[in-house]
Tab-separated table of C-alpha atoms in Angstrom:
chain	number	residue	atom	x	y	z
A	42	MET	CA	51.025	-9.813	28.804
A	43	PRO	CA	50.853	-11.403	25.388
A	44	LYS	CA	50.828	-9.129	22.429
A	45	PHE	CA	47.555	-8.046	20.991
A	46	ASN	CA	46.046	-10.378	18.441
A	47	ASN	CA	48.273	-13.282	19.625
A	48	TYR	CA	45.384	-15.058	21.429
A	49	PHE	CA	43.578	-17.980	19.936
A	50	ARG	CA	40.746	-16.575	17.833
A	51	ILE	CA	37.181	-17.464	18.832
A	52	PRO	CA	34.929	-18.644	15.972
A	53	SER	CA	32.097	-16.226	16.724
A	54	VAL	CA	30.932	-13.543	19.118
A	55	ALA	CA	28.260	-14.784	21.543
A	56	GLY	CA	27.637	-11.563	23.520
A	57	PRO	CA	29.382	-11.862	26.954
A	58	GLU	CA	32.847	-11.136	25.493
A	59	VAL	CA	34.540	-8.092	27.065
A	60	LEU	CA	35.683	-5.312	24.721
A	61	VAL	CA	37.775	-2.190	25.517
A	62	ILE	CA	36.118	0.991	24.125
A	63	ALA	CA	37.893	4.327	23.833
A	64	THR	CA	36.546	7.811	23.107
A	65	PRO	CA	37.662	9.313	19.793
A	66	ASP	CA	40.425	11.310	21.543
A	67	GLY	CA	41.667	8.184	23.409
A	68	VAL	CA	41.438	9.835	26.824
A	69	GLU	CA	38.647	7.745	28.280
A	70	THR	CA	38.171	3.985	28.010
A	71	LEU	CA	35.447	1.569	29.045
A	72	ASN	CA	35.027	-2.173	29.294
A	73	ALA	CA	31.789	-3.414	27.798
A	74	THR	CA	30.369	-6.700	26.562
A	75	ALA	CA	29.410	-7.232	22.954
A	76	SER	CA	25.761	-7.556	23.949
A	77	GLN	CA	25.927	-4.202	25.702
A	78	ILE	CA	27.328	-2.622	22.574
A	79	ALA	CA	24.592	-4.216	20.490
A	80	GLY	CA	22.013	-2.678	22.791
A	81	ALA	CA	23.400	0.836	22.531
A	82	PRO	CA	21.481	3.234	20.331
A	83	ALA	CA	23.026	3.595	16.880
A	84	ASP	CA	23.568	7.031	15.463
A	85	SER	CA	25.277	7.041	12.092
A	86	PRO	CA	25.300	10.327	10.126
A	87	PRO	CA	24.707	10.029	6.386
A	88	SER	CA	27.770	9.942	4.217
A	89	GLY	CA	26.191	11.858	1.349
A	90	GLU	CA	26.829	8.947	-1.000
A	91	PHE	CA	24.637	6.123	-2.233
A	92	PHE	CA	26.894	3.425	-3.636
A	93	ALA	CA	29.439	1.547	-1.482
A	94	GLU	CA	32.413	2.071	-3.768
A	95	GLU	CA	31.814	5.837	-3.566
A	96	GLY	CA	31.960	5.955	0.238
A	97	ALA	CA	28.396	5.092	1.307
A	98	LYS	CA	28.135	3.062	4.512
A	99	VAL	CA	26.068	-0.081	4.000
A	100	SER	CA	25.151	-2.016	7.113
A	101	ARG	CA	24.314	-5.700	6.755
A	102	TYR	CA	22.545	-7.999	9.209
A	103	GLY	CA	22.763	-11.651	8.264
A	104	ASP	CA	20.097	-13.117	10.547
A	105	ARG	CA	16.671	-12.216	11.849
A	106	PHE	CA	15.801	-8.673	12.910
A	107	PHE	CA	13.038	-7.702	15.409
A	108	ILE	CA	12.023	-4.149	16.323
A	109	GLY	CA	9.807	-2.791	19.048
A	110	ALA	CA	7.336	-5.244	20.581
A	111	ALA	CA	8.478	-7.860	18.059
A	112	SER	CA	11.625	-8.179	20.182
A	113	ASP	CA	9.511	-9.937	22.781
A	114	TYR	CA	9.235	-12.927	20.518
A	115	PRO	CA	11.886	-15.535	21.501
A	116	ALA	CA	12.490	-16.736	17.898
A	117	LEU	CA	12.459	-20.374	18.817
A	118	ASN	CA	11.751	-23.338	16.534
A	119	THR	CA	8.331	-23.855	18.070
A	120	ARG	CA	5.098	-22.002	18.587
A	121	ASP	CA	4.711	-23.428	22.075
A	122	VAL	CA	6.736	-20.894	24.118
A	123	GLU	CA	5.976	-19.253	27.457
A	124	ARG	CA	6.771	-15.689	26.416
A	125	GLN	CA	5.170	-14.273	23.308
A	126	ASP	CA	4.859	-10.869	21.613
A	127	TRP	CA	1.342	-9.438	21.690
A	128	LEU	CA	0.543	-10.432	18.039
A	129	SER	CA	1.610	-14.037	18.530
A	130	SER	CA	-0.327	-14.176	21.797
A	131	LEU	CA	-3.433	-12.940	19.998
A	132	MET	CA	-2.986	-15.299	17.065
A	133	ALA	CA	-2.580	-18.215	19.462
A	134	THR	CA	-6.176	-17.832	20.509
A	135	THR	CA	-7.434	-18.559	16.961
A	136	SER	CA	-7.708	-21.660	14.866
A	137	ILE	CA	-4.756	-20.813	12.639
A	138	GLY	CA	-2.175	-20.231	15.384
A	139	PRO	CA	0.708	-17.740	15.849
A	140	TRP	CA	2.518	-18.134	12.539
A	141	ALA	CA	3.326	-14.491	11.707
A	142	LEU	CA	6.554	-13.870	13.610
A	143	GLU	CA	7.611	-17.524	13.585
A	144	ASN	CA	8.287	-17.188	9.835
A	145	ALA	CA	9.419	-13.579	9.829
A	146	GLN	CA	12.912	-12.593	8.705
A	147	ALA	CA	12.335	-9.116	10.017
A	148	ALA	CA	9.435	-7.729	11.996
A	149	SER	CA	8.313	-4.495	13.623
A	150	LEU	CA	5.436	-4.376	16.117
A	151	SER	CA	4.296	-1.164	17.712
A	152	ARG	CA	4.498	-1.085	21.511
A	153	PHE	CA	2.512	2.107	21.891
A	154	GLY	CA	-0.233	1.798	19.276
A	155	ASN	CA	1.586	3.991	16.781
A	156	SER	CA	2.576	3.195	13.211
A	157	ALA	CA	4.711	0.045	13.208
A	158	PHE	CA	6.460	0.929	9.951
A	159	VAL	CA	6.436	4.045	7.786
A	160	ALA	CA	8.094	4.451	4.365
A	161	GLY	CA	8.296	7.400	2.036
A	162	SER	CA	10.026	8.538	-1.114
A	163	ARG	CA	9.988	11.794	-3.107
A	164	THR	CA	10.184	12.450	-6.856
A	165	SER	CA	12.074	15.674	-6.127
A	166	ASP	CA	14.933	13.648	-4.569
A	167	ALA	CA	14.926	11.300	-7.616
A	168	MET	CA	15.448	14.290	-9.891
A	169	LYS	CA	17.910	15.989	-7.578
A	170	TRP	CA	20.278	12.999	-7.340
A	171	ARG	CA	19.780	11.582	-10.796
A	172	ASP	CA	23.471	12.210	-11.627
A	173	LYS	CA	24.564	10.328	-8.508
A	174	LEU	CA	22.164	7.438	-9.084
A	175	GLY	CA	22.860	7.285	-12.786
A	176	HIS	CA	19.152	7.244	-13.619
A	177	VAL	CA	15.802	8.620	-12.510
A	178	PRO	CA	14.127	5.899	-10.450
A	179	SER	CA	10.439	5.349	-9.964
A	180	THR	CA	9.777	6.860	-6.572
A	181	ILE	CA	8.274	4.013	-4.523
A	182	GLY	CA	7.440	4.088	-0.854
A	183	ILE	CA	7.373	0.285	-0.396
A	184	ALA	CA	8.393	-2.364	-2.902
A	185	SER	CA	8.001	-6.033	-2.336
A	186	TRP	CA	8.331	-9.236	-4.398
A	187	GLY	CA	6.939	-12.687	-3.914
A	188	VAL	CA	8.704	-14.972	-6.354
A	189	ALA	CA	7.147	-18.321	-7.274
A	190	ASP	CA	10.115	-20.364	-8.480
A	191	ASP	CA	9.461	-23.815	-7.078
A	192	THR	CA	8.902	-25.977	-10.118
A	193	THR	CA	7.774	-29.026	-8.116
A	194	ASN	CA	4.466	-30.270	-9.450
A	195	PRO	CA	2.339	-30.387	-7.340
A	196	THR	CA	3.743	-27.852	-4.875
A	197	GLN	CA	2.369	-26.381	-1.650
A	198	ALA	CA	4.242	-23.097	-1.997
A	199	THR	CA	2.264	-19.954	-2.888
A	200	ALA	CA	3.848	-16.574	-3.593
A	201	TYR	CA	2.386	-13.291	-2.294
A	202	ALA	CA	4.077	-9.981	-3.030
A	203	TYR	CA	1.933	-8.484	-0.276
A	204	TYR	CA	-0.394	-10.064	2.273
A	205	GLY	CA	-2.355	-8.256	4.936
A	206	GLU	CA	-5.166	-9.048	7.399
A	207	VAL	CA	-7.407	-6.882	9.517
A	208	TRP	CA	-9.056	-8.385	12.603
A	209	ARG	CA	-12.225	-7.131	14.166
A	210	MET	CA	-12.382	-8.489	17.676
A	211	PRO	CA	-15.644	-9.241	19.595
A	212	GLY	CA	-17.308	-6.117	20.954
A	213	VAL	CA	-15.797	-3.713	18.439
A	214	ASN	CA	-18.899	-2.001	17.010
A	215	TYR	CA	-18.191	1.734	16.814
A	216	GLN	CA	-15.551	2.153	14.126
A	217	PRO	CA	-14.979	0.156	10.909
A	218	SER	CA	-11.955	-1.992	10.230
A	219	PHE	CA	-9.954	-1.900	6.989
A	220	ALA	CA	-7.560	-4.471	5.606
A	221	MET	CA	-6.148	-1.648	3.481
A	222	GLU	CA	-7.025	1.961	2.792
A	223	LEU	CA	-5.415	3.725	-0.125
A	224	GLU	CA	-5.903	7.472	-0.221
A	225	ALA	CA	-5.211	9.521	-3.352
A	226	VAL	CA	-4.601	13.112	-2.285
A	227	ASN	CA	-4.702	15.801	-5.000
A	228	LEU	CA	-3.229	19.067	-3.771
A	229	GLY	CA	-2.583	20.365	-7.274
A	230	GLY	CA	-6.096	21.167	-8.524
A	231	PRO	CA	-7.784	19.604	-11.608
A	232	ALA	CA	-5.597	17.338	-13.655
A	233	TYR	CA	-4.518	18.241	-17.170
A	234	GLY	CA	-6.637	16.105	-19.449
A	235	MET	CA	-9.044	13.297	-18.576
A	236	SER	CA	-8.670	9.606	-17.935
A	237	THR	CA	-10.503	7.386	-20.406
A	238	PRO	CA	-10.310	3.682	-21.337
A	239	TYR	CA	-8.264	4.735	-24.335
A	240	HIS	CA	-6.008	7.052	-22.311
A	241	PRO	CA	-5.962	5.691	-18.730
A	242	ASN	CA	-3.357	8.078	-17.277
A	243	CYS	CA	-3.426	11.851	-17.808
A	244	GLY	CA	-0.970	14.492	-16.809
A	245	GLY	CA	-1.325	15.239	-13.082
A	246	GLY	CA	-3.866	12.433	-12.667
A	247	THR	CA	-4.170	11.003	-9.096
A	248	TYR	CA	-5.077	7.355	-8.835
A	249	ALA	CA	-5.663	5.259	-5.744
A	250	ILE	CA	-4.957	1.908	-7.433
A	251	GLN	CA	-3.367	1.067	-10.760
A	252	ILE	CA	-3.075	-2.655	-11.525
A	253	GLY	CA	-0.611	-3.508	-14.265
A	254	ALA	CA	0.446	-6.769	-15.855
A	255	GLY	CA	3.992	-7.612	-16.964
A	256	GLY	CA	6.094	-5.619	-14.554
A	257	GLY	CA	7.704	-3.672	-17.396
A	258	GLN	CA	9.385	-6.802	-18.803
A	259	THR	CA	10.007	-6.663	-22.516
A	260	GLU	CA	10.236	-10.363	-23.234
A	261	GLY	CA	9.431	-13.754	-21.803
A	262	THR	CA	6.096	-12.838	-20.172
A	263	ALA	CA	2.512	-13.814	-20.915
A	264	ASP	CA	-0.966	-12.467	-20.105
A	265	CYS	CA	-2.043	-12.630	-16.483
A	266	GLU	CA	-5.333	-14.150	-15.370
A	267	ALA	CA	-7.286	-11.461	-13.585
A	268	GLY	CA	-6.765	-8.038	-12.063
A	269	ILE	CA	-9.016	-8.534	-9.008
A	270	VAL	CA	-10.336	-11.792	-7.659
A	271	PHE	CA	-12.754	-12.246	-4.822
A	272	VAL	CA	-12.668	-15.562	-2.954
A	273	SER	CA	-14.075	-17.006	0.291
A	274	ASN	CA	-11.402	-18.038	2.812
A	275	PRO	CA	-13.695	-19.457	4.125
A	276	ASP	CA	-16.073	-16.522	4.733
A	277	SER	CA	-17.851	-14.680	1.928
A	278	TRP	CA	-18.318	-11.048	1.032
A	279	LYS	CA	-21.774	-9.498	1.344
A	280	THR	CA	-20.973	-7.124	-1.534
A	281	GLY	CA	-18.266	-7.465	-4.167
A	282	ILE	CA	-17.754	-3.792	-5.077
A	283	LEU	CA	-19.537	-0.952	-3.335
A	284	PHE	CA	-19.545	2.745	-4.260
A	285	GLY	CA	-20.371	5.198	-1.550
A	286	ASN	CA	-23.179	7.600	-2.494
A	287	THR	CA	-20.841	10.623	-2.453
A	288	ALA	CA	-17.707	8.744	-3.678
A	289	LEU	CA	-18.073	9.761	-7.344
A	290	ALA	CA	-18.084	13.281	-8.689
A	291	GLY	CA	-21.364	14.254	-10.366
A	292	THR	CA	-24.015	13.026	-7.908
A	293	ASN	CA	-24.626	12.428	-4.230
A	294	GLY	CA	-26.822	9.415	-4.988
A	295	ASP	CA	-30.047	11.359	-4.300
A	296	ASP	CA	-30.200	14.072	-6.934
A	297	GLY	CA	-30.558	14.399	-10.658
A	298	GLY	CA	-26.882	14.195	-11.434
A	299	TYR	CA	-24.868	11.403	-12.959
A	300	ALA	CA	-21.461	9.851	-12.214
A	301	THR	CA	-19.526	7.143	-14.036
A	302	ALA	CA	-18.875	4.148	-11.699
A	303	ILE	CA	-17.209	1.958	-14.314
A	304	SER	CA	-15.841	3.028	-17.724
A	305	MET	CA	-14.934	0.484	-20.393
A	306	ALA	CA	-13.805	0.491	-24.000
A	307	GLN	CA	-15.772	-0.778	-26.963
A	308	SER	CA	-16.321	-4.574	-27.003
A	309	GLN	CA	-15.348	-4.857	-23.339
A	310	GLY	CA	-18.208	-6.266	-21.263
A	311	ILE	CA	-19.525	-8.224	-18.355
A	312	GLU	CA	-20.326	-11.913	-18.601
A	313	TRP	CA	-21.936	-14.434	-16.340
A	314	ARG	CA	-20.468	-17.909	-16.339
A	315	THR	CA	-22.525	-21.066	-16.041
A	316	PRO	CA	-21.815	-23.700	-13.307
A	317	GLU	CA	-21.515	-26.483	-15.866
A	318	THR	CA	-18.167	-28.250	-16.380
A	319	ARG	CA	-16.419	-28.520	-19.716
A	320	GLU	CA	-12.888	-29.711	-20.328
A	321	HIS	CA	-12.652	-30.358	-16.560
A	322	VAL	CA	-13.167	-26.665	-15.847
A	323	GLN	CA	-16.274	-25.499	-14.023
A	324	GLY	CA	-17.526	-22.119	-15.255
A	325	LEU	CA	-15.572	-22.244	-18.528
A	326	ASP	CA	-18.516	-21.103	-20.636
A	327	ALA	CA	-20.570	-17.903	-20.496
A	328	GLY	CA	-24.369	-18.058	-20.162
A	329	ALA	CA	-24.990	-14.352	-20.583
A	330	MET	CA	-23.032	-11.215	-21.378
A	331	LEU	CA	-23.522	-7.507	-21.602
A	332	PHE	CA	-21.232	-5.423	-23.818
A	333	SER	CA	-21.295	-2.678	-26.476
A	334	THR	CA	-20.007	-2.542	-30.005
A	335	VAL	CA	-21.204	1.013	-30.645
A	336	SER	CA	-18.457	2.818	-32.543
A	337	GLN	CA	-19.894	6.396	-32.458
A	338	THR	CA	-21.686	8.319	-29.748
A	339	ALA	CA	-24.415	9.432	-32.210
A	340	LYS	CA	-25.259	5.795	-32.837
A	341	GLY	CA	-25.364	4.753	-29.176
A	342	GLN	CA	-28.194	4.050	-26.767
A	343	ARG	CA	-28.786	4.444	-23.046
A	344	ILE	CA	-30.798	2.229	-20.708
A	345	GLN	CA	-32.213	3.905	-17.576
A	346	PHE	CA	-34.206	2.415	-14.779
A	347	ALA	CA	-36.523	5.280	-13.779
A	348	ASP	CA	-39.569	5.741	-11.544
A	349	ASP	CA	-41.656	5.727	-14.682
A	350	GLY	CA	-40.278	2.439	-15.921
A	351	LEU	CA	-37.463	1.163	-18.069
A	352	LEU	CA	-36.376	3.843	-20.540
A	353	VAL	CA	-34.296	3.272	-23.708
A	354	THR	CA	-33.026	6.450	-25.193
A	355	ASN	CA	-30.376	7.663	-27.600
A	356	MET	CA	-27.241	9.333	-26.219
A	357	THR	CA	-28.877	12.750	-26.280
A	358	GLY	CA	-31.715	11.562	-24.090
A	359	ASP	CA	-34.447	11.214	-26.736
A	360	LEU	CA	-36.699	8.356	-25.837
A	361	LEU	CA	-36.715	5.378	-28.156
A	362	PHE	CA	-39.152	3.197	-26.184
A	363	SER	CA	-40.040	2.453	-22.586
A	364	ILE	CA	-41.618	-0.274	-20.508
A	365	SER	CA	-43.850	0.988	-17.724
A	366	PRO	CA	-44.132	-0.818	-14.408
A	367	ASN	CA	-47.152	-2.990	-13.653
A	368	MET	CA	-48.498	-3.541	-10.120
A	369	ALA	CA	-49.673	-7.082	-11.012
A	370	PRO	CA	-47.743	-8.371	-14.035
A	371	THR	CA	-49.602	-11.604	-14.629
A	372	ASN	CA	-48.971	-11.661	-18.351
A	373	THR	CA	-45.690	-12.019	-20.237
A	374	LEU	CA	-45.151	-10.009	-23.404
A	375	ASN	CA	-42.547	-11.375	-25.816
A	376	ILE	CA	-41.003	-9.111	-28.457
A	377	GLN	CA	-39.478	-11.454	-30.943
A	378	ALA	CA	-37.596	-10.883	-34.136
A	379	GLY	CA	-37.804	-14.520	-35.144
A	380	SER	CA	-36.345	-16.521	-37.972
A	381	GLY	CA	-37.740	-19.127	-40.352
A	382	LEU	CA	-41.358	-19.906	-39.468
A	383	ALA	CA	-41.249	-17.753	-36.314
A	384	ALA	CA	-42.538	-14.382	-37.519
A	385	ALA	CA	-41.527	-11.152	-35.930
A	386	GLY	CA	-44.259	-9.753	-33.713
A	387	LEU	CA	-45.725	-9.435	-30.235
A	388	TYR	CA	-46.797	-12.511	-28.334
A	389	VAL	CA	-48.959	-12.580	-25.242
A	390	GLN	CA	-48.607	-15.622	-22.943
A	391	LYS	CA	-51.342	-16.042	-20.396
A	392	GLY	CA	-50.138	-16.008	-16.835
A	393	GLU	CA	-51.817	-17.052	-13.552
A	394	ASN	CA	-55.078	-15.097	-13.173
A	395	GLY	CA	-54.038	-13.240	-16.319
A	396	SER	CA	-55.685	-12.384	-19.571
A	397	PRO	CA	-55.017	-13.473	-23.171
A	398	ASN	CA	-55.771	-9.979	-24.421
A	399	LEU	CA	-53.210	-7.821	-26.222
A	400	GLY	CA	-54.054	-4.187	-25.643
A	401	LEU	CA	-53.250	-1.270	-27.938
A	402	TYR	CA	-54.128	2.080	-26.338
A	403	PRO	CA	-53.512	5.184	-28.526
A	404	ALA	CA	-53.914	8.611	-27.015
A	405	GLU	CA	-57.257	10.338	-27.321
A	406	GLY	CA	-57.966	10.880	-30.990
A	407	GLY	CA	-55.019	8.690	-31.940
A	408	GLU	CA	-55.002	5.975	-34.582
A	409	ILE	CA	-53.774	2.429	-34.931
A	410	GLN	CA	-51.881	2.527	-38.209
A	411	MET	CA	-50.632	-0.351	-40.303
A	412	SER	CA	-49.053	-0.100	-43.707
A	413	SER	CA	-49.548	-2.969	-46.153
A	414	PRO	CA	-50.363	-3.230	-49.913
A	415	VAL	CA	-54.119	-3.673	-50.562
A	416	ALA	CA	-54.979	-6.639	-52.770
A	417	SER	CA	-57.675	-6.302	-55.507
A	418	PRO	CA	-58.939	-2.879	-54.612
A	419	GLY	CA	-62.606	-2.438	-55.541
A	420	GLY	CA	-63.214	-6.198	-55.775
A	421	ALA	CA	-66.385	-7.862	-54.600
A	422	VAL	CA	-66.572	-8.712	-50.953
A	423	PRO	CA	-67.132	-12.419	-50.358
A	424	LEU	CA	-70.276	-13.483	-48.595
A	425	GLU	CA	-68.354	-15.611	-46.078
A	426	ALA	CA	-65.125	-15.113	-44.207
A	427	GLU	CA	-63.268	-18.367	-44.588
A	428	GLY	CA	-60.791	-17.427	-41.799
A	429	GLY	CA	-63.481	-16.435	-39.335
A	430	PHE	CA	-63.501	-13.114	-37.551
A	431	LEU	CA	-60.876	-11.177	-35.593
A	432	HIS	CA	-62.259	-9.938	-32.275
A	433	LEU	CA	-61.447	-6.269	-31.470
A	434	ASN	CA	-62.639	-4.079	-28.674
A	435	VAL	CA	-62.448	-0.361	-29.495
A	436	ASN	CA	-63.439	2.123	-26.781
A	437	GLY	CA	-65.460	-0.546	-25.010
A	438	LYS	CA	-67.364	-1.750	-28.060
A	439	ASP	CA	-66.898	-5.193	-29.587
A	440	TYR	CA	-66.201	-5.504	-33.290
A	441	ARG	CA	-65.543	-8.389	-35.647
A	442	VAL	CA	-63.172	-8.046	-38.554
A	443	PRO	CA	-63.709	-10.695	-41.313
A	444	LEU	CA	-60.650	-12.685	-42.236
A	445	PHE	CA	-60.711	-13.472	-45.953
A	446	THR	CA	-58.236	-15.834	-47.590
A	447	ALA	CA	-56.095	-14.738	-50.441
A	448	GLU	CA	-58.155	-16.983	-52.763
A	449	GLN	CA	-61.358	-15.194	-51.715
A	450	VAL	CA	-60.202	-11.707	-52.528
A	451	GLY	CA	-57.602	-12.558	-55.198
A	452	GLY	CA	-53.927	-11.582	-55.370
């Protein structure tokens, strides 16, 4: 028998090769193929180290890796195969086809309806092993990167750090479906401090989503375009952002309480873009905006849509003015500051089946007051009113107020 290792070496292991396996004490041996060994369950106890040069065992798998029901996928260079995993079979019934596992480097599909992949990390371990790691890492359950580095222009490649879909199949009507649910669980009681636009994170604060820009880089980066973008692909959303009636602390949506749905800093606002095109960009210009430049709470105002109408108050709730609802608003009232020849004032525009009248209705016993210097007090009243008469109706009685010119009364 030739000596061991004197045979011609094969270039690679295909699977049917026979290997001789011995127990650790060398008493028992077994012949097994390489594929049988690959199919045996792996049980490797931890070394207690993290880096390879310090004794940690690092396993490497150079090609594709399929776990659970994903192992049913044949991994061929075609989507037209007889045997498919359940996800590819389902995707094959749609217009987009079974692309998910065809492009996957590694995949895990649940065979029993359980969680296909679970990841977790603890800050206590990061602190415990900081001497071994050489630093205190950010404790991250799952981290992923999608790197756009194809400089071809134009290019068809798009980078996604994370992509997920949820499918609601026909006949599913009892439970909702979520593309993602992020739960923030606070088991530590109230947080120390309070999150504000000027101090977003407070000690002990628990946040479901934090969207940052820059990735912690200190140079070479630029501002990103938008934190959240809604698109149709090709279907549309019925609602962009929706707050459940009990989702915010302070109100259940049917009481006298108040909760903050969105909090912004001074000079941050909302704007509506116009559909017109400028510089080859549609929607480049804003047609309306809503924002605040109030610098102090005492100088601020509140707008409230109430059952009694539109209320404008100061920040302590004192009413500045209100607009009451009208069952048949056939007239339009303009409140205009004006400039140049357009004087400040109130303007009534007659609407369909409306009235040209401008009504002033003081409370019982109230007055209509105007303050203006009186010209030529005690002067003689002209016999004729060159400007005609102003028609007033007070408590149901018609009156005519003569309109004298400045030349008639002097001054």
